[in-house]
Every structure is written in C-alpha cells, then in structure tokens.
mmCIF file of C-alpha atoms and ligand atoms in Angstrom:
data_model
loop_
_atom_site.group_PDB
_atom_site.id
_atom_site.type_symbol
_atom_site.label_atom_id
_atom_site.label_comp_id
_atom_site.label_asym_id
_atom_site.label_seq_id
_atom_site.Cartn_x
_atom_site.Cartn_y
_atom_site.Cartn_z
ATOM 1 C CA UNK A 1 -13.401 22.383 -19.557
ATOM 2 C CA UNK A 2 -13.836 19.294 -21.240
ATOM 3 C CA UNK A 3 -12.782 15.910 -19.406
ATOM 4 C CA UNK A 4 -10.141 14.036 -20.545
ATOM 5 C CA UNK A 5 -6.304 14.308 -21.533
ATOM 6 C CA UNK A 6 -5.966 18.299 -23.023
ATOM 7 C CA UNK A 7 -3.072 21.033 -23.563
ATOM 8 C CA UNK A 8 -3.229 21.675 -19.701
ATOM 9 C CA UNK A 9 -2.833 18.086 -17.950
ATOM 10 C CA UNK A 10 0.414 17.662 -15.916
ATOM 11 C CA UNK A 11 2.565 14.417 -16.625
ATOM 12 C CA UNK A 12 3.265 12.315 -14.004
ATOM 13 C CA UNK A 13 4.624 8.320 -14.090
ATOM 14 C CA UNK A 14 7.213 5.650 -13.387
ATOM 15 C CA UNK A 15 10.388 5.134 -14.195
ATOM 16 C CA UNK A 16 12.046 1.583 -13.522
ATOM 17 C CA UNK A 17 13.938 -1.085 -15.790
ATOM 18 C CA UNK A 18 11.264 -3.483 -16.042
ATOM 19 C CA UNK A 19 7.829 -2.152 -15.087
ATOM 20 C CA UNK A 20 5.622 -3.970 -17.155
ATOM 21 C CA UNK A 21 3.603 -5.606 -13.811
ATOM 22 C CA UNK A 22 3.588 -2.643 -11.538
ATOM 23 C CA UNK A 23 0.192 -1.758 -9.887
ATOM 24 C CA UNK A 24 1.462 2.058 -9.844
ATOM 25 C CA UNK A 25 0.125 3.925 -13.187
ATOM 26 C CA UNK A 26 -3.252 2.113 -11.785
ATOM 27 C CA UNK A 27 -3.608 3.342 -8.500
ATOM 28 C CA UNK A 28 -2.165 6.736 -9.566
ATOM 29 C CA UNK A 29 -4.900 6.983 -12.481
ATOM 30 C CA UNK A 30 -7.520 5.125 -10.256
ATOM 31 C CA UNK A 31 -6.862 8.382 -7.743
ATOM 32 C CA UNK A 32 -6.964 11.539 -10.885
ATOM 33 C CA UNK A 33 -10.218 9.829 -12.036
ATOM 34 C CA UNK A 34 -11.865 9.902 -8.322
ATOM 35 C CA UNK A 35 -10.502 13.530 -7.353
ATOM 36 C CA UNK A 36 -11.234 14.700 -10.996
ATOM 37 C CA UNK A 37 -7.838 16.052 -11.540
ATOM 38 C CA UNK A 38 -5.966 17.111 -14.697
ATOM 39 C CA UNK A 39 -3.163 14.776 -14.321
ATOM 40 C CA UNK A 40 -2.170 11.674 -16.059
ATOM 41 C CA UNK A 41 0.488 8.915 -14.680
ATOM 42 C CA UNK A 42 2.259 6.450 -17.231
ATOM 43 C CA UNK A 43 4.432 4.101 -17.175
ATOM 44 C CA UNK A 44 8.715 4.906 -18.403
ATOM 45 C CA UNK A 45 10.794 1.815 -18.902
ATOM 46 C CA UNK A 46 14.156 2.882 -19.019
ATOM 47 C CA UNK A 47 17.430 1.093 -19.669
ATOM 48 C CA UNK A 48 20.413 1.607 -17.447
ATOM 49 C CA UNK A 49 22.346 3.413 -20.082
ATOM 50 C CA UNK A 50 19.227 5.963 -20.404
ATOM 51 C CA UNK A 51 18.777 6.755 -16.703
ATOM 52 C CA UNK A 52 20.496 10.048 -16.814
ATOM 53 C CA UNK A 53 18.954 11.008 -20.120
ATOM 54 C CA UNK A 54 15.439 10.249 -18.934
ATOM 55 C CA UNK A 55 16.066 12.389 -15.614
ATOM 56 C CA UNK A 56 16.908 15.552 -17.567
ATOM 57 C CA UNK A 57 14.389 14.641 -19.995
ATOM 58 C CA UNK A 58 11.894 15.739 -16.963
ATOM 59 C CA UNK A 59 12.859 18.876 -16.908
ATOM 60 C CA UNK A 60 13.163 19.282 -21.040
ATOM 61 C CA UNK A 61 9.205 17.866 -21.025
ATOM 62 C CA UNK A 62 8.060 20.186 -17.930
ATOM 63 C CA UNK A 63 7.030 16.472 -16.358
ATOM 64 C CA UNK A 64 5.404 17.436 -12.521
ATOM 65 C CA UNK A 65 7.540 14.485 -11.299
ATOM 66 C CA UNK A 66 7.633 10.750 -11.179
ATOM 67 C CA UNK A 67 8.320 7.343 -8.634
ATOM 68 C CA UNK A 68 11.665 5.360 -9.049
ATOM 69 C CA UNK A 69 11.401 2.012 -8.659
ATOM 70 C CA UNK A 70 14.024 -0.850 -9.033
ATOM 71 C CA UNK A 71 16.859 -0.819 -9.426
ATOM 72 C CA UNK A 72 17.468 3.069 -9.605
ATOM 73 C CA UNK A 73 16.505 4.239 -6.582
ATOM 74 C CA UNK A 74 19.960 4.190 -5.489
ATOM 75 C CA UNK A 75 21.654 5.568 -8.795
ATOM 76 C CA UNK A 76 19.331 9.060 -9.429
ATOM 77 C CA UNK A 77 20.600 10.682 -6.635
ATOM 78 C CA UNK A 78 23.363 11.888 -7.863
ATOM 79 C CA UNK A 79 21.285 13.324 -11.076
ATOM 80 C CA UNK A 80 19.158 15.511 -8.395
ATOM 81 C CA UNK A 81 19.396 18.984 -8.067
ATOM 82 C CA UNK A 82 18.329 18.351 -3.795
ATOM 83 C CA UNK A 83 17.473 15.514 -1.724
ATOM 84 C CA UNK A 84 15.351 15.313 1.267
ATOM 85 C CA UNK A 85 17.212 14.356 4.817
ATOM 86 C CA UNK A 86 15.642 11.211 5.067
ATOM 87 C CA UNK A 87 16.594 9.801 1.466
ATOM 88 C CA UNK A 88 19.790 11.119 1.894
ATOM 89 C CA UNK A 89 20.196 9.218 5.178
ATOM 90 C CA UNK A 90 18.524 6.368 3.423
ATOM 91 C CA UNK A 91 20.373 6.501 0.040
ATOM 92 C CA UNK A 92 17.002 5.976 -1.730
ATOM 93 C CA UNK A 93 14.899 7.846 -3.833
ATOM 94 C CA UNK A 94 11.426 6.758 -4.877
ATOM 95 C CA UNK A 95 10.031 10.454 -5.539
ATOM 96 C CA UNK A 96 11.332 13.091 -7.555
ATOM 97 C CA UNK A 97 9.093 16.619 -7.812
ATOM 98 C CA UNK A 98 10.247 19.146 -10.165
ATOM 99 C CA UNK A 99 9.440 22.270 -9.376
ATOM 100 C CA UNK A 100 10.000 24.545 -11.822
ATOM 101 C CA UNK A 101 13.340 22.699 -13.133
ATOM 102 C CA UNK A 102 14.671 22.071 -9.669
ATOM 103 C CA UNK A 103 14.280 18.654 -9.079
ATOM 104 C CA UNK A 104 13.900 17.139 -5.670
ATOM 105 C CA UNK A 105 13.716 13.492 -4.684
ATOM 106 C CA UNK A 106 12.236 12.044 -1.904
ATOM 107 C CA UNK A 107 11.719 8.844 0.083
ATOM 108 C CA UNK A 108 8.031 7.947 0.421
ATOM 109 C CA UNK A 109 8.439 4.216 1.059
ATOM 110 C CA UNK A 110 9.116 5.296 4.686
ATOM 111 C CA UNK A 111 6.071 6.676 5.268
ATOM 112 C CA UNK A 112 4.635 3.915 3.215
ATOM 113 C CA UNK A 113 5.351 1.765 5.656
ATOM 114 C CA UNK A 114 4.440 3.353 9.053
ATOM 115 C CA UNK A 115 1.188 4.418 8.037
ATOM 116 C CA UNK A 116 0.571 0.412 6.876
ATOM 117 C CA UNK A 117 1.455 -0.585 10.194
ATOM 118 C CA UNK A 118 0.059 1.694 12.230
ATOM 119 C CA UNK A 119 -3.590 1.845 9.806
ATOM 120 C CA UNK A 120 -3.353 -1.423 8.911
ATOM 121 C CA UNK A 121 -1.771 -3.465 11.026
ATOM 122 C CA UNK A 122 -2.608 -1.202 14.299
ATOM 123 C CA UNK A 123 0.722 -1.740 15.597
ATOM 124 C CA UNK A 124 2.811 1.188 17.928
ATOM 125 C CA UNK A 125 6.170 0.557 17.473
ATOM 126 C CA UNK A 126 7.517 2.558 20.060
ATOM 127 C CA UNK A 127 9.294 0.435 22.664
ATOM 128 C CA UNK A 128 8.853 -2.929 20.329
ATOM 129 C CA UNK A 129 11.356 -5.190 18.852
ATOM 130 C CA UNK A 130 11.411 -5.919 15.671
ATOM 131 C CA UNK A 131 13.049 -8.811 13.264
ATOM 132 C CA UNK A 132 13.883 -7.634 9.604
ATOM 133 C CA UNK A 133 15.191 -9.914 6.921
ATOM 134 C CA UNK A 134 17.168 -8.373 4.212
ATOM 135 C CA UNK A 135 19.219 -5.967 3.975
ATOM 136 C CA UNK A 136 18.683 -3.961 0.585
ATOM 137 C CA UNK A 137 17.205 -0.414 -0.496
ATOM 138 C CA UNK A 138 13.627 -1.776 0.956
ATOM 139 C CA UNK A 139 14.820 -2.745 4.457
ATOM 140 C CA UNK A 140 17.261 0.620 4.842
ATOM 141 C CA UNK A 141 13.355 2.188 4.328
ATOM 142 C CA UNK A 142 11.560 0.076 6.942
ATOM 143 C CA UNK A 143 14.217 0.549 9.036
ATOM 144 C CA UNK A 144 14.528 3.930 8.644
ATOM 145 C CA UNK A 145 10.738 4.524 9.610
ATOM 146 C CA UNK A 146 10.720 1.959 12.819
ATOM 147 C CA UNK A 147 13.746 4.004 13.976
ATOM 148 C CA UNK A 148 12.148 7.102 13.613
ATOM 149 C CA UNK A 149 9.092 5.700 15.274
ATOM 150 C CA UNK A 150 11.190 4.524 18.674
ATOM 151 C CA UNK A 151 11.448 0.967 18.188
ATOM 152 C CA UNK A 152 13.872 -0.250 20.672
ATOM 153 C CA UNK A 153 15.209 -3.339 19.380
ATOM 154 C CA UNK A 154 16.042 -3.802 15.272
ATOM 155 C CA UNK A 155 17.442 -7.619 14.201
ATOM 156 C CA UNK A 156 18.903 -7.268 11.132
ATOM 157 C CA UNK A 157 18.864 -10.479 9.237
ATOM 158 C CA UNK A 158 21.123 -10.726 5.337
ATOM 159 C CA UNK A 159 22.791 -13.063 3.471
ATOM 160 C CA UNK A 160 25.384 -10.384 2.811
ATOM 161 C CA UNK A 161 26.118 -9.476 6.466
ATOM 162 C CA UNK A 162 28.209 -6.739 5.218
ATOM 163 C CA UNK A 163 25.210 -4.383 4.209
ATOM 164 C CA UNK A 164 23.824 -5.422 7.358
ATOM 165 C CA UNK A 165 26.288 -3.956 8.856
ATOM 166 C CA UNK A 166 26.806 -0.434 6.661
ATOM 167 C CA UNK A 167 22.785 0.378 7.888
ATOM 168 C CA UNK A 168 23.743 -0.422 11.301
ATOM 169 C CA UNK A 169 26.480 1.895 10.583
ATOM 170 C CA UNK A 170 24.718 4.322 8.568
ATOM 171 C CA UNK A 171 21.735 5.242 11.345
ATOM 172 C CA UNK A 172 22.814 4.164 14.678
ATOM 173 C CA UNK A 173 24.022 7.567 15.167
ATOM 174 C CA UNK A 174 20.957 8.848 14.246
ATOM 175 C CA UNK A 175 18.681 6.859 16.583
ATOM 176 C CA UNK A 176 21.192 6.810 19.618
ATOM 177 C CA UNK A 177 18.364 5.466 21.552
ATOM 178 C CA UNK A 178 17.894 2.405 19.683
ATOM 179 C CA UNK A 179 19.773 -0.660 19.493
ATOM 180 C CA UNK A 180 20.469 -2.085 16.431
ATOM 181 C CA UNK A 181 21.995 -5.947 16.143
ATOM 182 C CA UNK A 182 23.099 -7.625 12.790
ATOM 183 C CA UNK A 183 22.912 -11.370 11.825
ATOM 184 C CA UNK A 184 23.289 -14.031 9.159
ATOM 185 C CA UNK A 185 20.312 -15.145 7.852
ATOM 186 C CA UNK A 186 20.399 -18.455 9.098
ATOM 187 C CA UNK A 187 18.245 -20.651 11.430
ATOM 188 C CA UNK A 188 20.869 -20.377 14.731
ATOM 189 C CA UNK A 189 20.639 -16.706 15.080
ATOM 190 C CA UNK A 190 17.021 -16.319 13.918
ATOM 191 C CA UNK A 191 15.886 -18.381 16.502
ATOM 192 C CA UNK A 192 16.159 -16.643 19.511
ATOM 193 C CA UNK A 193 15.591 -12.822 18.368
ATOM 194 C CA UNK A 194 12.044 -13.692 16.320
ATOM 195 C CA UNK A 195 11.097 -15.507 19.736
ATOM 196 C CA UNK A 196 11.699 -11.976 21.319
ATOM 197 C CA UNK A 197 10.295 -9.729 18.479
ATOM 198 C CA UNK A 198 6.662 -8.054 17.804
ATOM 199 C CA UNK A 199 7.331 -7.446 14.819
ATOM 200 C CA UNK A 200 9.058 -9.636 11.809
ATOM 201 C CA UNK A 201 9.145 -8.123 7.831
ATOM 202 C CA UNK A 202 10.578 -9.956 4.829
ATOM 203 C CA UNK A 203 12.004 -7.475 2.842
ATOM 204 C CA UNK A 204 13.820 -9.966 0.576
ATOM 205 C CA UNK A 205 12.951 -10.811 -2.498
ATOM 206 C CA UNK A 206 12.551 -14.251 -1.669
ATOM 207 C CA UNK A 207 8.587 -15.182 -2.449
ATOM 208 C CA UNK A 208 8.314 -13.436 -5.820
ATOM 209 C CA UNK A 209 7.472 -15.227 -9.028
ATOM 210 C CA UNK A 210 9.668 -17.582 -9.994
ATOM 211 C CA UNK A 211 10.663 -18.034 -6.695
ATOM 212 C CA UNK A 212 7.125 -18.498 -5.064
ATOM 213 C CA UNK A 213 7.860 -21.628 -3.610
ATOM 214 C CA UNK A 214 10.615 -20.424 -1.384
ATOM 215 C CA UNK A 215 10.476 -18.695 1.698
ATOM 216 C CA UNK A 216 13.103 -16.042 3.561
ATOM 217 C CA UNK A 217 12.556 -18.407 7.020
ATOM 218 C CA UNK A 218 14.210 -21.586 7.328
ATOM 219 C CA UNK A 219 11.985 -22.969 9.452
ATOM 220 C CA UNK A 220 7.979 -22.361 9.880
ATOM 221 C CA UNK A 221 8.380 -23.314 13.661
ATOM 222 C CA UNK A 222 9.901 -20.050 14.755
ATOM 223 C CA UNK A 223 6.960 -18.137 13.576
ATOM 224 C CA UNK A 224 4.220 -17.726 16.631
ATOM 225 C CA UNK A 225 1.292 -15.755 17.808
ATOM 226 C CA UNK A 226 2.776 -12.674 19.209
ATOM 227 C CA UNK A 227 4.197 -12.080 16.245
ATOM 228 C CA UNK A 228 3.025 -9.049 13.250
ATOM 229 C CA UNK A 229 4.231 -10.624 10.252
ATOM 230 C CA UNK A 230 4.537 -8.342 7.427
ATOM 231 C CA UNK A 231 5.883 -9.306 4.060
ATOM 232 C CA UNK A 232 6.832 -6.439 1.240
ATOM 233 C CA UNK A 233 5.927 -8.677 -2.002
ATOM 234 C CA UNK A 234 2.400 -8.229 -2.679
ATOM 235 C CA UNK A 235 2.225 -10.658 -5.809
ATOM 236 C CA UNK A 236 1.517 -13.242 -5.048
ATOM 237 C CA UNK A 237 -0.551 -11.758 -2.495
ATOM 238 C CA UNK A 238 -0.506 -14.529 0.338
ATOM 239 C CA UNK A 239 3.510 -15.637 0.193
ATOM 240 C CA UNK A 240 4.664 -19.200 1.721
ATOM 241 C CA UNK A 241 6.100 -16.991 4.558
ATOM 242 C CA UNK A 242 2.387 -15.389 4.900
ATOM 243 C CA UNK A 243 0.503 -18.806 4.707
ATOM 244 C CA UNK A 244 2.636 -20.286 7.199
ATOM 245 C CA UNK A 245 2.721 -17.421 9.581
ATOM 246 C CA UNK A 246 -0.715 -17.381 9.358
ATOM 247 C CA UNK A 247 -0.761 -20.897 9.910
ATOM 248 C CA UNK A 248 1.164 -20.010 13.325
ATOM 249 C CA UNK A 249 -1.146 -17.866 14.479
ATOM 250 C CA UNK A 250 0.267 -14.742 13.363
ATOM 251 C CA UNK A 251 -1.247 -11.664 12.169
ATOM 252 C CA UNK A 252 -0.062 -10.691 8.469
ATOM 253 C CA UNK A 253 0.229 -8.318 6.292
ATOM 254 C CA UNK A 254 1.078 -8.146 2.788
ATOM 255 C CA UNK A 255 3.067 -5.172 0.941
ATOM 256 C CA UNK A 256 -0.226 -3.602 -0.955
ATOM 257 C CA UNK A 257 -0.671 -1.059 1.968
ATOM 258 C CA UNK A 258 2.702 0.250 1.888
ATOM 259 C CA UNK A 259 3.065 0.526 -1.924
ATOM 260 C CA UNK A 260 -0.809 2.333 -1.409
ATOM 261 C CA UNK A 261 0.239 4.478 1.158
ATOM 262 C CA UNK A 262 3.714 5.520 -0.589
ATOM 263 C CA UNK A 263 1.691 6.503 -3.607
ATOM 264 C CA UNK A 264 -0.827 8.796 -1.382
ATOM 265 C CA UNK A 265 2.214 10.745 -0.369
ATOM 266 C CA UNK A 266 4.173 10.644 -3.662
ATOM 267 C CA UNK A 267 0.603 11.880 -5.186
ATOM 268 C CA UNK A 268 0.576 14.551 -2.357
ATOM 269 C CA UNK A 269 3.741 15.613 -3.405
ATOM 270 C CA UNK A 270 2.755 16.273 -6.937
ATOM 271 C CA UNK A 271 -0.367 17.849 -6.595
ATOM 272 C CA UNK A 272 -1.439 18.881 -2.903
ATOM 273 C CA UNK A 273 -3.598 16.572 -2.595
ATOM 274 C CA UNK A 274 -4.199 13.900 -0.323
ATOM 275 C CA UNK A 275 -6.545 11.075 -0.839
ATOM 276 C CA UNK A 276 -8.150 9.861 1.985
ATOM 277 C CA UNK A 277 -5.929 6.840 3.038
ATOM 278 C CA UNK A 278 -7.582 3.305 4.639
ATOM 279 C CA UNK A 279 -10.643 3.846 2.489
ATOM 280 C CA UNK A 280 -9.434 4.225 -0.651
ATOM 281 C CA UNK A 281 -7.159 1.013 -0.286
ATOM 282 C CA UNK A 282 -10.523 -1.176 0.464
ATOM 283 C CA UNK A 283 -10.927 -0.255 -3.785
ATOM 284 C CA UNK A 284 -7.639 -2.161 -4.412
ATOM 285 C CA UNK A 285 -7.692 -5.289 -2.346
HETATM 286 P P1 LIG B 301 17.301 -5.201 -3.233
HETATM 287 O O1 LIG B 301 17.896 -3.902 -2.826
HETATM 288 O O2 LIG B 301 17.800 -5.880 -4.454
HETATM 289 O O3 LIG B 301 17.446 -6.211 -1.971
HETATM 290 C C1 LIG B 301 17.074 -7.553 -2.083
HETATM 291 C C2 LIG B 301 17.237 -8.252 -0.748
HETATM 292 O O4 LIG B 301 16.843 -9.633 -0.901
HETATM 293 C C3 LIG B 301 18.678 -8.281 -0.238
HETATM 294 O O5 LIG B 301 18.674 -8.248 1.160
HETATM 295 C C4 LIG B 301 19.169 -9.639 -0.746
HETATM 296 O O6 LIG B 301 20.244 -10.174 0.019
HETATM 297 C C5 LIG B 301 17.933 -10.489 -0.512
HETATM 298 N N1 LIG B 301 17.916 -11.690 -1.329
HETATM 299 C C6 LIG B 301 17.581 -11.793 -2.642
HETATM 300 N N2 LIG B 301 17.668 -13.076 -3.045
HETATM 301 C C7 LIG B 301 18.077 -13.797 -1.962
HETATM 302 C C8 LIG B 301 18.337 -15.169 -1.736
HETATM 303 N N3 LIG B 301 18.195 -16.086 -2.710
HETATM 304 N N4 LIG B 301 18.715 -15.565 -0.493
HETATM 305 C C9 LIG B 301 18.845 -14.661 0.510
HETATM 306 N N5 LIG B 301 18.617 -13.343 0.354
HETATM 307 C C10 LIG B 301 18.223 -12.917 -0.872
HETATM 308 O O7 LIG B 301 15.711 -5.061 -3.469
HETATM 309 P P2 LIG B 301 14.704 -4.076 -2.677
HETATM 310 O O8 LIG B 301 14.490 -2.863 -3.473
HETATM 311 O O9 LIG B 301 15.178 -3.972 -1.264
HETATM 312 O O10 LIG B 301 13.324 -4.916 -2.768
HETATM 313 C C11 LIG B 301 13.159 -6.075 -1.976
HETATM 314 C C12 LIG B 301 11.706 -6.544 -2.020
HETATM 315 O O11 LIG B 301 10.850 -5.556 -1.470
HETATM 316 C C13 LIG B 301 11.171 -6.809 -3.427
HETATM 317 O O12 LIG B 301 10.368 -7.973 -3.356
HETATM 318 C C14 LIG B 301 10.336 -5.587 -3.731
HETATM 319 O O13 LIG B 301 9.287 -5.858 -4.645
HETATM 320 C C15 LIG B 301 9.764 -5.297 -2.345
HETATM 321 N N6 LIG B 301 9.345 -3.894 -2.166
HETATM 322 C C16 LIG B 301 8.030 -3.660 -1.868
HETATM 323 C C17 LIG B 301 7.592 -2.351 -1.654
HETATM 324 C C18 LIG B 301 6.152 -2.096 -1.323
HETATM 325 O O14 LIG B 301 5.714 -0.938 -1.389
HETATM 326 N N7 LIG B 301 5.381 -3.090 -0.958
HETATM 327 C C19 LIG B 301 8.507 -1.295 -1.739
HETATM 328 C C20 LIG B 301 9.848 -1.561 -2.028
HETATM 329 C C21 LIG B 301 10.247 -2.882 -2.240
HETATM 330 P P3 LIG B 301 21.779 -9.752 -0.308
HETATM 331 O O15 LIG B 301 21.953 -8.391 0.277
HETATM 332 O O16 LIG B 301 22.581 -10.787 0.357
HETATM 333 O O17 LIG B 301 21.894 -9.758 -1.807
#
C-alpha cells in the first residue's frame, strides 16, 4: 500500500469554537506518522449554532471519532447516543468514538491527569490533600480523578462559590470517603488549607495570553516547598503562578503532560493503540 492519505484512511480531529492554537492535530499526526497508521487528525472549528449539525455530520462522513474541546464539552452530551459513567458523573465530554453510528463520548482528561501526576510528577495521591482553584469543566476532571485515586482532603477554591459547591454536591456521594471543603478564592481562606496541602492545581484560566501577567494566587508567600504545584495552561509554558512557585521551592508542573496523556487514551480509543506514554512526551517538550 502506498503511504500517505488514500480511499482507506479513517478521519479523526477536533472540534472546538476557536482552535486555531491547539497542539492536538500535532501530537495526534506526530503519533499516525511514528506507529505508521492509516489515520489522519484535523482540525473542525465549529460555531455554536453548528454544534449539533457537526455531531451528526460524524456519523453522515463515517468519521472514527474526534476530541471536544472548549466550550462544548458540556453541550454534546445531550447529542450522544451513550456516555461513559465517569463523563456522565463529570458532565464533560472530551472523546466521542463512533462505532458504527453509535456514538459514545468519553472523558479522557481524567486520566490525563493522573497519569501526569503519577509519571510525571511521581506523586500518590492516596491519603494527600490537595488545593484546587477553579471550579469549571477542567477542575470537575481533576477532581474527579484525585477522588477516584483516594485523596483525602479536596479545597475547592472559585470565584463563583456556587459551582464550587454543585461538584461538592455532585461527587461527595460518590467518594464517601473523602472530604470535600469549598471556598472563595480569596487570600483569608487560601491561607491556611495550601499550608496543609501536597498538592495545589490552577485550573483557572487565569495565566493565559492576554492575561499572562496575572496569577490565580493572591499572594506568592503561601506557596512553599512541600508543595506539587501543577498548573493546566501550558502556553505560556512557565505561568507567573509556575515561576513563583518555583521560586518557593516548589516542584511544578505545567499542563503539556495531561493534554499528552489525554490524547494517548483518546488515540487508544480510536484505534487500539497505545503509544508508549513518558517517552513519547520527551518529543514534545
Ligand atoms: P471553564 O469551564 O470556563 O472554567 C474557567 C475557570 O476559571 C472557572 O473556575 C472560572 O471561575 C475561572 N476564572 C476565569 N477567569 C477568572 C478570573 N478573572 N478570576 C477568577 N476566576 C476566573 O474552563 P475550563 O474548561 O475549566 O478550562 C480552564 C483552564 O484549563 C483553561 O486554561 C484550559 O486551557 C485549561 N485546560 C487544560 C487542559 C490540559 O490538558 N492541560 C485540559 C482542560 C483545560 P468562575 O467559575 O467564577 O467563572
């Protein structure tokens, strides 16, 4: 068979709103081109309006299956024909498969994450604490996974405190042995539960361009050395909050490894195959 793009190779991509600077059809292509597989991933920008159209448009163009990204993660559920139990719990999608017309969405960002941290960062979780700030679809994933893991201790930190409180509400009774603790992300209540955490992740926004001069922390001084400090945004790649936890003494990590990791599993999902994990990511840093 020749090599290349022919009658036989399997569509896969990415569908968000604005997708122009995502790392995904890279990595994805980066991975068919190593393995030598018939596949191709590209890049769908789709408009809110569209989102249903596009969805059944997978099964109408026999597409294998593609990633969601923001900010319809939440919204294709209900164009799904199933849902796994852990996006359902999490009210996320970042996967869909079809198989055959049936299509079935997943939540790989959860296993994004624990492999990061525990490949990665070489952090157990079980019996930990751990300090998240934000409360959106990206921390009801990393909280998810921690939870699932046996962390004992979750600090919920949002501006909103009420979706704080609906993933408290959504997966305490889930993770019965867990406790889970909700807060306004301000410098009072942060205090005291970062000095008593292992682990601290910025899952806000706060970081990306144009806001790369801010931080999610109001102040640098309750970062310190027992602390993994893990930040979702991966461009830029070293945030404020990074360079001053570093500066702390912290350990950090930045959100590459999860968004590599997700892909590995959303590519597993697609075609059976799974790349081997920490050394393919040493291609991307
Ligand atoms: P989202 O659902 O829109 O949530 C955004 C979060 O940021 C909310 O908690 C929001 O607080 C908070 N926030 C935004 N601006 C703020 C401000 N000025 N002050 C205080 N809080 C603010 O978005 P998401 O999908 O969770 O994504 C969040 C981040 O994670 C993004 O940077 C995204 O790129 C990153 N991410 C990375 C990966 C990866 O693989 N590395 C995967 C998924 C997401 P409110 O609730 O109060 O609005």
């Amino acid at each position: 068979m020749k090599k290349g793009i022919n009658g036989k190779t399997k569509i896969i991509g990415l569908v968000g709103e604005n997708i122009k600077n995502s790392l995904s059809p890279y990595i994805h292509n980066r991975i068919i081109v190593k393995y030598s597989l018939n596949f191709c991933y590209l890049p769908f920008q789709v408009k809110k309006a569209d989102l249903n159209n596009a969805i059944e448009g997978i099964k109408a163009l026999n597409i294998k299956g593609v990633n969601i990204t923001f900010p319809y993660k939440e919204k294709v559920i209900g164009f799904l024909d199933e849902v796994e139990e852990s996006a359902r719990r999490i009210g996320a999608v970042n996967t869909i498969v079809n198989n055959e017309g049936v299509l079935n969405g997943y939540n790989t960002d959860v296993v994004g994450f624990k492999r990061s941290l525990q490949e990665v960062g070489e952090f157990t979780v079980k019996r930990k604490k751990a300090a998240i700030l934000g409360g959106g679809g990206a921390a009801r994933a990393v909280i998810y996974s921690i939870l699932e893991e046996g962390i004992e201790e979750v600090y919920i930190f949002n501006r909103t405190l009420e979706k704080a409180g609906k993933i408290k509400q959504d997966f305490s009774s889930f993770f019965p042995e867990s406790s889970i603790y909700i807060f306004p992300l301000e410098k009072e209540s942060l205090k005291d539960k970062i000095n008593k955490a292992h682990l601290l992740v910025n899952t806000t926004s706060i970081g990306m361009p144009p806001q790369v001069n801010n931080t999610p922390l109001p102040d640098e001084k309750l970062f310190h050395p027992n602390l993994l400090v893990y930040d979702l945004i991966y461009h830029p790649a070293k945030t404020l909050f990074l360079k001053q936890a570093e500066e702390a003494g912290a350990k950090i990590i930045n959100g590459l490894p999860m968004l590599f990791y997700q892909a590995i599993e959303s590519f597993y999902l697609w075609t059976g195959l799974k790349p081997e994990g920490k050394e393919l990511l040493e291609v991307f840093r």
